[in-house]
Amino acid sequence: MDAGTWFTQLNAWQVMALGLVFFGAIYGLGGLAMSLLTRTLAGLGLGRPLDTRALKPDQLQREWRQSFYSILVFGLGMIVPWGFLQLGWAHLTPTAGAGRIALEILVLLIWNDVHFWLNHRLLHTKRLVRYHGDHHRSVVTTPWSTYSFHPIEALMLGNIILLPMLVHDFYFWSLASVPLLSLILNLIGHSNYDFFPKVSDTHPLAASRRHHLHHARPAGNYGFALPFMDQLMGTQVKTGTAQPTSH
Ligand SMILES: [Zn+2]
Ligand SMILES: [Zn+2]
């Protein structure tokens, strides 16, 4: 039996339990791996930390608490795409070649950047910013800032695959790769580490610098991993205008 059929045949409780284990595991392992990676690179003198100020005294506890609620939202929320399949609103293709899988993942990652920019820009409007303040309480970011946001923000960011599922019959593993790849890119964004200090701010490898600038000066750099949405919409933060301020 292919993975898509197996997933569709789970019952609602099994899907939610699977979701909680999946998101809890990738977040816990991913956060630890990113902490270890940046510590090792700093020890080797490769790259540099972006903001060397101390964390706020209760920051890590708050980030873990808020991340726990986001894992609940994302994990239990797996019932929604599963529900789409049960209702026949969406279908999965049982087999796919490597080329099709690569193309599906590429399209989903580009959509991820568009979807994130739109939701993040909305979260910076007067009406919604109250829900985004939780995430911006982390001025000096850590890997645990990644899921540290209000449950409303978790609901907005977590629905990424729903629209694509309605318009295309994806391969199960293409869809399953989205939360994992998205988490890895998001951990890089919150790593507080400049992995490639020599590249320009708009270079794909400068994602952590761009998101660091967003936390230092929240007006601008609403994009996710790639700079194209901020370039298209004219919302880039220029280096030098985003000196970290004391909070
Ligand atoms: Zn952030
Ligand atoms: Zn923001």
PDB file of C-alpha atoms and ligand atoms in Angstrom:
ATOM      1  CA  MET A   1       0.000   0.000   0.000  1.00  0.00           C
ATOM      2  CA  ASP A   2       1.347   3.446  -0.864  1.00  0.00           C
ATOM      3  CA  ALA A   3       1.797   6.045   1.883  1.00  0.00           C
ATOM      4  CA  GLY A   4      -1.041   8.242   0.618  1.00  0.00           C
ATOM      5  CA  THR A   5      -3.562   5.390   0.805  1.00  0.00           C
ATOM      6  CA  TRP A   6      -2.254   4.436   4.261  1.00  0.00           C
ATOM      7  CA  PHE A   7      -2.658   8.043   5.466  1.00  0.00           C
ATOM      8  CA  THR A   8      -6.171   8.339   4.040  1.00  0.00           C
ATOM      9  CA  GLN A   9      -7.236   5.126   5.795  1.00  0.00           C
ATOM     10  CA  LEU A  10      -6.180   6.300   9.290  1.00  0.00           C
ATOM     11  CA  ASN A  11      -9.015   7.382  11.566  1.00  0.00           C
ATOM     12  CA  ALA A  12      -9.341  10.948  12.890  1.00  0.00           C
ATOM     13  CA  TRP A  13      -7.690  10.209  16.265  1.00  0.00           C
ATOM     14  CA  GLN A  14      -4.774   8.437  14.623  1.00  0.00           C
ATOM     15  CA  VAL A  15      -4.223  11.388  12.267  1.00  0.00           C
ATOM     16  CA  MET A  16      -4.127  13.878  15.150  1.00  0.00           C
ATOM     17  CA  ALA A  17      -1.810  11.646  17.205  1.00  0.00           C
ATOM     18  CA  LEU A  18       0.467  11.248  14.173  1.00  0.00           C
ATOM     19  CA  GLY A  19       0.433  15.026  13.673  1.00  0.00           C
ATOM     20  CA  LEU A  20       1.454  15.734  17.273  1.00  0.00           C
ATOM     21  CA  VAL A  21       4.289  13.176  17.187  1.00  0.00           C
ATOM     22  CA  PHE A  22       5.469  14.388  13.765  1.00  0.00           C
ATOM     23  CA  PHE A  23       5.577  18.111  14.580  1.00  0.00           C
ATOM     24  CA  GLY A  24       6.898  17.532  18.125  1.00  0.00           C
ATOM     25  CA  ALA A  25       9.707  15.328  16.819  1.00  0.00           C
ATOM     26  CA  ILE A  26      10.837  17.477  13.881  1.00  0.00           C
ATOM     27  CA  TYR A  27      10.752  20.651  16.021  1.00  0.00           C
ATOM     28  CA  GLY A  28      12.625  19.137  18.963  1.00  0.00           C
ATOM     29  CA  LEU A  29      15.282  17.506  16.797  1.00  0.00           C
ATOM     30  CA  GLY A  30      15.526  20.475  14.427  1.00  0.00           C
ATOM     31  CA  GLY A  31      15.951  23.028  17.224  1.00  0.00           C
ATOM     32  CA  LEU A  32      18.654  20.963  18.909  1.00  0.00           C
ATOM     33  CA  ALA A  33      20.457  20.340  15.602  1.00  0.00           C
ATOM     34  CA  MET A  34      20.444  24.068  14.720  1.00  0.00           C
ATOM     35  CA  SER A  35      21.790  25.017  18.195  1.00  0.00           C
ATOM     36  CA  LEU A  36      24.543  22.451  17.831  1.00  0.00           C
ATOM     37  CA  LEU A  37      25.378  23.523  14.264  1.00  0.00           C
ATOM     38  CA  THR A  38      25.752  27.237  15.047  1.00  0.00           C
ATOM     39  CA  ARG A  39      27.780  26.515  18.189  1.00  0.00           C
ATOM     40  CA  THR A  40      30.120  24.257  16.202  1.00  0.00           C
ATOM     41  CA  LEU A  41      30.509  26.732  13.315  1.00  0.00           C
ATOM     42  CA  ALA A  42      31.184  29.595  15.771  1.00  0.00           C
ATOM     43  CA  GLY A  43      33.832  27.432  17.460  1.00  0.00           C
ATOM     44  CA  LEU A  44      35.448  26.805  14.067  1.00  0.00           C
ATOM     45  CA  GLY A  45      35.314  30.506  13.140  1.00  0.00           C
ATOM     46  CA  LEU A  46      33.032  29.851  10.137  1.00  0.00           C
ATOM     47  CA  GLY A  47      30.359  32.538   9.847  1.00  0.00           C
ATOM     48  CA  ARG A  48      29.394  34.714  12.795  1.00  0.00           C
ATOM     49  CA  PRO A  49      26.568  35.240  15.300  1.00  0.00           C
ATOM     50  CA  LEU A  50      24.316  38.138  14.199  1.00  0.00           C
ATOM     51  CA  ASP A  51      23.288  39.623  17.558  1.00  0.00           C
ATOM     52  CA  THR A  52      25.496  38.912  20.534  1.00  0.00           C
ATOM     53  CA  ARG A  53      23.312  40.533  23.197  1.00  0.00           C
ATOM     54  CA  ALA A  54      22.011  38.326  26.001  1.00  0.00           C
ATOM     55  CA  LEU A  55      18.536  36.791  25.777  1.00  0.00           C
ATOM     56  CA  LYS A  56      15.805  38.149  28.023  1.00  0.00           C
ATOM     57  CA  PRO A  57      15.727  36.194  31.322  1.00  0.00           C
ATOM     58  CA  ASP A  58      12.496  34.293  30.611  1.00  0.00           C
ATOM     59  CA  GLN A  59      12.872  34.157  26.819  1.00  0.00           C
ATOM     60  CA  LEU A  60      13.584  30.458  26.350  1.00  0.00           C
ATOM     61  CA  GLN A  61      10.776  29.359  28.695  1.00  0.00           C
ATOM     62  CA  ARG A  62       8.337  31.635  26.837  1.00  0.00           C
ATOM     63  CA  GLU A  63       9.522  30.369  23.438  1.00  0.00           C
ATOM     64  CA  TRP A  64       9.141  26.744  24.522  1.00  0.00           C
ATOM     65  CA  ARG A  65       5.663  27.408  25.947  1.00  0.00           C
ATOM     66  CA  GLN A  66       4.448  29.212  22.822  1.00  0.00           C
ATOM     67  CA  SER A  67       6.086  26.623  20.536  1.00  0.00           C
ATOM     68  CA  PHE A  68       4.236  23.886  22.431  1.00  0.00           C
ATOM     69  CA  TYR A  69       0.895  25.534  21.581  1.00  0.00           C
ATOM     70  CA  SER A  70       1.938  25.889  17.921  1.00  0.00           C
ATOM     71  CA  ILE A  71       2.788  22.173  17.824  1.00  0.00           C
ATOM     72  CA  LEU A  72      -0.722  21.489  19.161  1.00  0.00           C
ATOM     73  CA  VAL A  73      -2.242  23.653  16.395  1.00  0.00           C
ATOM     74  CA  PHE A  74      -0.096  22.155  13.608  1.00  0.00           C
ATOM     75  CA  GLY A  75      -0.354  18.571  14.900  1.00  0.00           C
ATOM     76  CA  LEU A  76      -4.098  18.501  15.556  1.00  0.00           C
ATOM     77  CA  GLY A  77      -4.558  20.557  12.370  1.00  0.00           C
ATOM     78  CA  MET A  78      -3.370  17.621  10.279  1.00  0.00           C
ATOM     79  CA  ILE A  79      -7.025  16.574  10.475  1.00  0.00           C
ATOM     80  CA  VAL A  80      -7.861  19.308   7.934  1.00  0.00           C
ATOM     81  CA  PRO A  81      -5.916  18.014   4.894  1.00  0.00           C
ATOM     82  CA  TRP A  82      -6.974  14.488   5.932  1.00  0.00           C
ATOM     83  CA  GLY A  83     -10.584  15.751   6.015  1.00  0.00           C
ATOM     84  CA  PHE A  84     -10.168  17.204   2.507  1.00  0.00           C
ATOM     85  CA  LEU A  85      -9.184  13.707   1.314  1.00  0.00           C
ATOM     86  CA  GLN A  86     -12.105  12.055   3.138  1.00  0.00           C
ATOM     87  CA  LEU A  87     -14.590  14.514   1.648  1.00  0.00           C
ATOM     88  CA  GLY A  88     -13.198  14.041  -1.840  1.00  0.00           C
ATOM     89  CA  TRP A  89     -12.248  17.735  -2.105  1.00  0.00           C
ATOM     90  CA  ALA A  90      -8.647  16.684  -2.717  1.00  0.00           C
ATOM     91  CA  HIS A  91      -6.964  13.556  -4.074  1.00  0.00           C
ATOM     92  CA  LEU A  92      -3.454  12.134  -3.966  1.00  0.00           C
ATOM     93  CA  THR A  93      -1.651  10.538  -6.861  1.00  0.00           C
ATOM     94  CA  PRO A  94      -0.546   7.015  -5.833  1.00  0.00           C
ATOM     95  CA  THR A  95       2.703   7.047  -7.828  1.00  0.00           C
ATOM     96  CA  ALA A  96       5.067   9.713  -9.155  1.00  0.00           C
ATOM     97  CA  GLY A  97       8.499   9.809 -10.805  1.00  0.00           C
ATOM     98  CA  ALA A  98      11.456  11.727  -9.397  1.00  0.00           C
ATOM     99  CA  GLY A  99      10.955  14.608 -11.855  1.00  0.00           C
ATOM    100  CA  ARG A 100       7.333  15.108 -10.874  1.00  0.00           C
ATOM    101  CA  ILE A 101       8.167  14.971  -7.148  1.00  0.00           C
ATOM    102  CA  ALA A 102      10.986  17.520  -7.575  1.00  0.00           C
ATOM    103  CA  LEU A 103       8.700  19.854  -9.545  1.00  0.00           C
ATOM    104  CA  GLU A 104       5.876  19.528  -6.987  1.00  0.00           C
ATOM    105  CA  ILE A 105       8.250  20.336  -4.115  1.00  0.00           C
ATOM    106  CA  LEU A 106       9.715  23.305  -6.025  1.00  0.00           C
ATOM    107  CA  VAL A 107       6.260  24.760  -6.694  1.00  0.00           C
ATOM    108  CA  LEU A 108       5.221  24.199  -3.061  1.00  0.00           C
ATOM    109  CA  LEU A 109       8.359  25.966  -1.785  1.00  0.00           C
ATOM    110  CA  ILE A 110       7.745  28.987  -4.039  1.00  0.00           C
ATOM    111  CA  TRP A 111       4.104  29.024  -2.892  1.00  0.00           C
ATOM    112  CA  ASN A 112       5.394  28.808   0.698  1.00  0.00           C
ATOM    113  CA  ASP A 113       7.292  32.086   0.215  1.00  0.00           C
ATOM    114  CA  VAL A 114       4.262  33.792  -1.392  1.00  0.00           C
ATOM    115  CA  HIS A 115       1.858  32.481   1.265  1.00  0.00           C
ATOM    116  CA  PHE A 116       4.208  33.468   4.093  1.00  0.00           C
ATOM    117  CA  TRP A 117       4.784  36.987   2.742  1.00  0.00           C
ATOM    118  CA  LEU A 118       1.013  37.589   2.395  1.00  0.00           C
ATOM    119  CA  ASN A 119       0.163  36.308   5.875  1.00  0.00           C
ATOM    120  CA  HIS A 120       3.173  37.958   7.500  1.00  0.00           C
ATOM    121  CA  ARG A 121       2.350  41.293   5.840  1.00  0.00           C
ATOM    122  CA  LEU A 122      -1.250  40.950   7.115  1.00  0.00           C
ATOM    123  CA  LEU A 123       0.101  40.205  10.592  1.00  0.00           C
ATOM    124  CA  HIS A 124       1.897  43.561  10.471  1.00  0.00           C
ATOM    125  CA  THR A 125      -1.336  45.485   9.813  1.00  0.00           C
ATOM    126  CA  LYS A 126      -2.897  47.489  12.657  1.00  0.00           C
ATOM    127  CA  ARG A 127      -5.756  45.027  13.047  1.00  0.00           C
ATOM    128  CA  LEU A 128      -3.674  41.854  13.298  1.00  0.00           C
ATOM    129  CA  VAL A 129      -0.364  42.999  14.770  1.00  0.00           C
ATOM    130  CA  ARG A 130      -1.620  42.203  18.277  1.00  0.00           C
ATOM    131  CA  TYR A 131      -1.396  38.502  17.327  1.00  0.00           C
ATOM    132  CA  HIS A 132       2.108  38.875  15.883  1.00  0.00           C
ATOM    133  CA  GLY A 133       3.594  40.679  18.901  1.00  0.00           C
ATOM    134  CA  ASP A 134       4.219  37.336  20.615  1.00  0.00           C
ATOM    135  CA  HIS A 135       6.658  36.330  17.890  1.00  0.00           C
ATOM    136  CA  HIS A 136       8.444  39.693  17.983  1.00  0.00           C
ATOM    137  CA  ARG A 137       9.023  39.473  21.724  1.00  0.00           C
ATOM    138  CA  SER A 138      12.121  37.557  20.599  1.00  0.00           C
ATOM    139  CA  VAL A 139      14.395  40.384  19.453  1.00  0.00           C
ATOM    140  CA  VAL A 140      17.539  38.280  19.642  1.00  0.00           C
ATOM    141  CA  THR A 141      16.213  35.123  18.006  1.00  0.00           C
ATOM    142  CA  THR A 142      16.957  31.495  18.882  1.00  0.00           C
ATOM    143  CA  PRO A 143      15.978  28.291  17.024  1.00  0.00           C
ATOM    144  CA  TRP A 144      13.103  28.084  19.548  1.00  0.00           C
ATOM    145  CA  SER A 145      11.725  31.415  18.286  1.00  0.00           C
ATOM    146  CA  THR A 146      10.769  29.522  15.110  1.00  0.00           C
ATOM    147  CA  TYR A 147       7.340  28.264  16.281  1.00  0.00           C
ATOM    148  CA  SER A 148       7.037  30.820  19.086  1.00  0.00           C
ATOM    149  CA  PHE A 149       3.917  32.696  18.076  1.00  0.00           C
ATOM    150  CA  HIS A 150       0.236  33.244  18.885  1.00  0.00           C
ATOM    151  CA  PRO A 151      -2.161  30.359  17.990  1.00  0.00           C
ATOM    152  CA  ILE A 152      -3.924  32.695  15.498  1.00  0.00           C
ATOM    153  CA  GLU A 153      -0.600  33.112  13.685  1.00  0.00           C
ATOM    154  CA  ALA A 154      -0.135  29.317  13.800  1.00  0.00           C
ATOM    155  CA  LEU A 155      -3.535  28.901  12.119  1.00  0.00           C
ATOM    156  CA  MET A 156      -2.654  31.450   9.426  1.00  0.00           C
ATOM    157  CA  LEU A 157       0.775  30.020   8.624  1.00  0.00           C
ATOM    158  CA  GLY A 158      -0.246  26.373   9.054  1.00  0.00           C
ATOM    159  CA  ASN A 159      -2.766  26.219   6.199  1.00  0.00           C
ATOM    160  CA  ILE A 160      -0.068  26.396   3.510  1.00  0.00           C
ATOM    161  CA  ILE A 161      -0.842  23.104   1.704  1.00  0.00           C
ATOM    162  CA  LEU A 162      -4.645  23.407   1.664  1.00  0.00           C
ATOM    163  CA  LEU A 163      -5.081  25.614  -1.398  1.00  0.00           C
ATOM    164  CA  PRO A 164      -2.513  23.684  -3.515  1.00  0.00           C
ATOM    165  CA  MET A 165      -4.274  20.411  -2.565  1.00  0.00           C
ATOM    166  CA  LEU A 166      -7.537  21.733  -3.994  1.00  0.00           C
ATOM    167  CA  VAL A 167      -6.025  22.508  -7.389  1.00  0.00           C
ATOM    168  CA  HIS A 168      -3.615  19.611  -7.938  1.00  0.00           C
ATOM    169  CA  ASP A 169      -3.378  15.888  -7.048  1.00  0.00           C
ATOM    170  CA  PHE A 170      -0.022  15.774  -5.248  1.00  0.00           C
ATOM    171  CA  TYR A 171       2.132  12.797  -4.370  1.00  0.00           C
ATOM    172  CA  PHE A 172       1.939  12.141  -0.608  1.00  0.00           C
ATOM    173  CA  TRP A 173       5.663  12.629   0.034  1.00  0.00           C
ATOM    174  CA  SER A 174       5.740  15.953  -1.853  1.00  0.00           C
ATOM    175  CA  LEU A 175       3.141  17.306   0.588  1.00  0.00           C
ATOM    176  CA  ALA A 176       4.809  15.676   3.597  1.00  0.00           C
ATOM    177  CA  SER A 177       8.117  17.353   2.710  1.00  0.00           C
ATOM    178  CA  VAL A 178       6.603  20.853   3.056  1.00  0.00           C
ATOM    179  CA  PRO A 179       6.461  21.081   6.871  1.00  0.00           C
ATOM    180  CA  LEU A 180       9.926  19.561   7.130  1.00  0.00           C
ATOM    181  CA  LEU A 181      11.617  21.787   4.533  1.00  0.00           C
ATOM    182  CA  SER A 182       9.707  24.801   5.780  1.00  0.00           C
ATOM    183  CA  LEU A 183      10.896  24.109   9.330  1.00  0.00           C
ATOM    184  CA  ILE A 184      14.525  23.776   8.222  1.00  0.00           C
ATOM    185  CA  LEU A 185      14.348  27.098   6.338  1.00  0.00           C
ATOM    186  CA  ASN A 186      12.587  28.730   9.295  1.00  0.00           C
ATOM    187  CA  LEU A 187      15.212  27.420  11.736  1.00  0.00           C
ATOM    188  CA  ILE A 188      17.863  29.004   9.526  1.00  0.00           C
ATOM    189  CA  GLY A 189      15.876  32.279   9.630  1.00  0.00           C
ATOM    190  CA  HIS A 190      15.854  32.266  13.443  1.00  0.00           C
ATOM    191  CA  SER A 191      19.346  30.841  13.960  1.00  0.00           C
ATOM    192  CA  ASN A 192      20.777  34.309  14.777  1.00  0.00           C
ATOM    193  CA  TYR A 193      23.773  33.209  12.711  1.00  0.00           C
ATOM    194  CA  ASP A 194      25.266  34.609   9.508  1.00  0.00           C
ATOM    195  CA  PHE A 195      26.403  31.441   7.714  1.00  0.00           C
ATOM    196  CA  PHE A 196      27.815  33.283   4.674  1.00  0.00           C
ATOM    197  CA  PRO A 197      28.812  36.814   5.771  1.00  0.00           C
ATOM    198  CA  LYS A 198      30.344  37.595   2.355  1.00  0.00           C
ATOM    199  CA  VAL A 199      27.150  37.273   0.269  1.00  0.00           C
ATOM    200  CA  SER A 200      24.808  40.237  -0.348  1.00  0.00           C
ATOM    201  CA  ASP A 201      21.555  40.756   1.597  1.00  0.00           C
ATOM    202  CA  THR A 202      19.459  39.613  -1.390  1.00  0.00           C
ATOM    203  CA  HIS A 203      21.447  36.404  -1.928  1.00  0.00           C
ATOM    204  CA  PRO A 204      19.445  33.196  -1.256  1.00  0.00           C
ATOM    205  CA  LEU A 205      22.107  32.210   1.296  1.00  0.00           C
ATOM    206  CA  ALA A 206      21.506  35.385   3.361  1.00  0.00           C
ATOM    207  CA  ALA A 207      18.064  34.284   4.633  1.00  0.00           C
ATOM    208  CA  SER A 208      19.110  34.341   8.292  1.00  0.00           C
ATOM    209  CA  ARG A 209      20.437  37.921   7.936  1.00  0.00           C
ATOM    210  CA  ARG A 210      17.190  39.104   6.305  1.00  0.00           C
ATOM    211  CA  HIS A 211      14.980  37.648   9.026  1.00  0.00           C
ATOM    212  CA  HIS A 212      17.348  38.877  11.736  1.00  0.00           C
ATOM    213  CA  LEU A 213      16.906  42.394  10.296  1.00  0.00           C
ATOM    214  CA  HIS A 214      13.125  41.886  10.447  1.00  0.00           C
ATOM    215  CA  HIS A 215      13.306  41.102  14.177  1.00  0.00           C
ATOM    216  CA  ALA A 216      15.681  44.039  14.756  1.00  0.00           C
ATOM    217  CA  ARG A 217      13.436  46.467  12.819  1.00  0.00           C
ATOM    218  CA  PRO A 218      10.056  44.887  12.017  1.00  0.00           C
ATOM    219  CA  ALA A 219       9.014  47.281   9.191  1.00  0.00           C
ATOM    220  CA  GLY A 220      10.135  45.325   6.113  1.00  0.00           C
ATOM    221  CA  ASN A 221      11.641  41.951   5.146  1.00  0.00           C
ATOM    222  CA  TYR A 222       8.365  40.054   5.449  1.00  0.00           C
ATOM    223  CA  GLY A 223       9.595  37.243   3.197  1.00  0.00           C
ATOM    224  CA  PHE A 224      10.420  33.700   4.209  1.00  0.00           C
ATOM    225  CA  ALA A 225      13.464  31.970   2.756  1.00  0.00           C
ATOM    226  CA  LEU A 226      13.866  33.831  -0.535  1.00  0.00           C
ATOM    227  CA  PRO A 227      14.028  37.575  -1.201  1.00  0.00           C
ATOM    228  CA  PHE A 228      11.771  37.711  -4.296  1.00  0.00           C
ATOM    229  CA  MET A 229       8.517  38.707  -2.569  1.00  0.00           C
ATOM    230  CA  ASP A 230      10.134  41.625  -0.717  1.00  0.00           C
ATOM    231  CA  GLN A 231      11.838  42.652  -3.969  1.00  0.00           C
ATOM    232  CA  LEU A 232       8.542  42.484  -5.910  1.00  0.00           C
ATOM    233  CA  MET A 233       6.577  44.342  -3.225  1.00  0.00           C
ATOM    234  CA  GLY A 234       9.296  46.865  -2.345  1.00  0.00           C
ATOM    235  CA  THR A 235       9.492  45.852   1.310  1.00  0.00           C
ATOM    236  CA  GLN A 236      13.187  45.146   1.693  1.00  0.00           C
ATOM    237  CA  VAL A 237      15.095  46.393   4.734  1.00  0.00           C
ATOM    238  CA  LYS A 238      18.385  47.942   3.681  1.00  0.00           C
ATOM    239  CA  THR A 239      21.430  46.952   5.693  1.00  0.00           C
ATOM    240  CA  GLY A 240      22.569  49.781   7.895  1.00  0.00           C
ATOM    241  CA  THR A 241      19.016  50.971   8.599  1.00  0.00           C
ATOM    242  CA  ALA A 242      18.346  48.102  10.923  1.00  0.00           C
ATOM    243  CA  GLN A 243      20.843  48.571  13.699  1.00  0.00           C
ATOM    244  CA  PRO A 244      19.625  46.536  16.651  1.00  0.00           C
ATOM    245  CA  THR A 245      18.121  48.787  19.280  1.00  0.00           C
ATOM    246  CA  SER A 246      18.065  48.021  22.969  1.00  0.00           C
ATOM    247  CA  HIS A 247      14.762  46.742  24.299  1.00  0.00           C
TER     248      HIS A 247
HETATM  249 ZN    ZN B   1      10.686  35.524  13.048  1.00  0.00          ZN
HETATM  250 ZN    ZN B   2       7.026  40.028  11.733  1.00  0.00          ZN
END
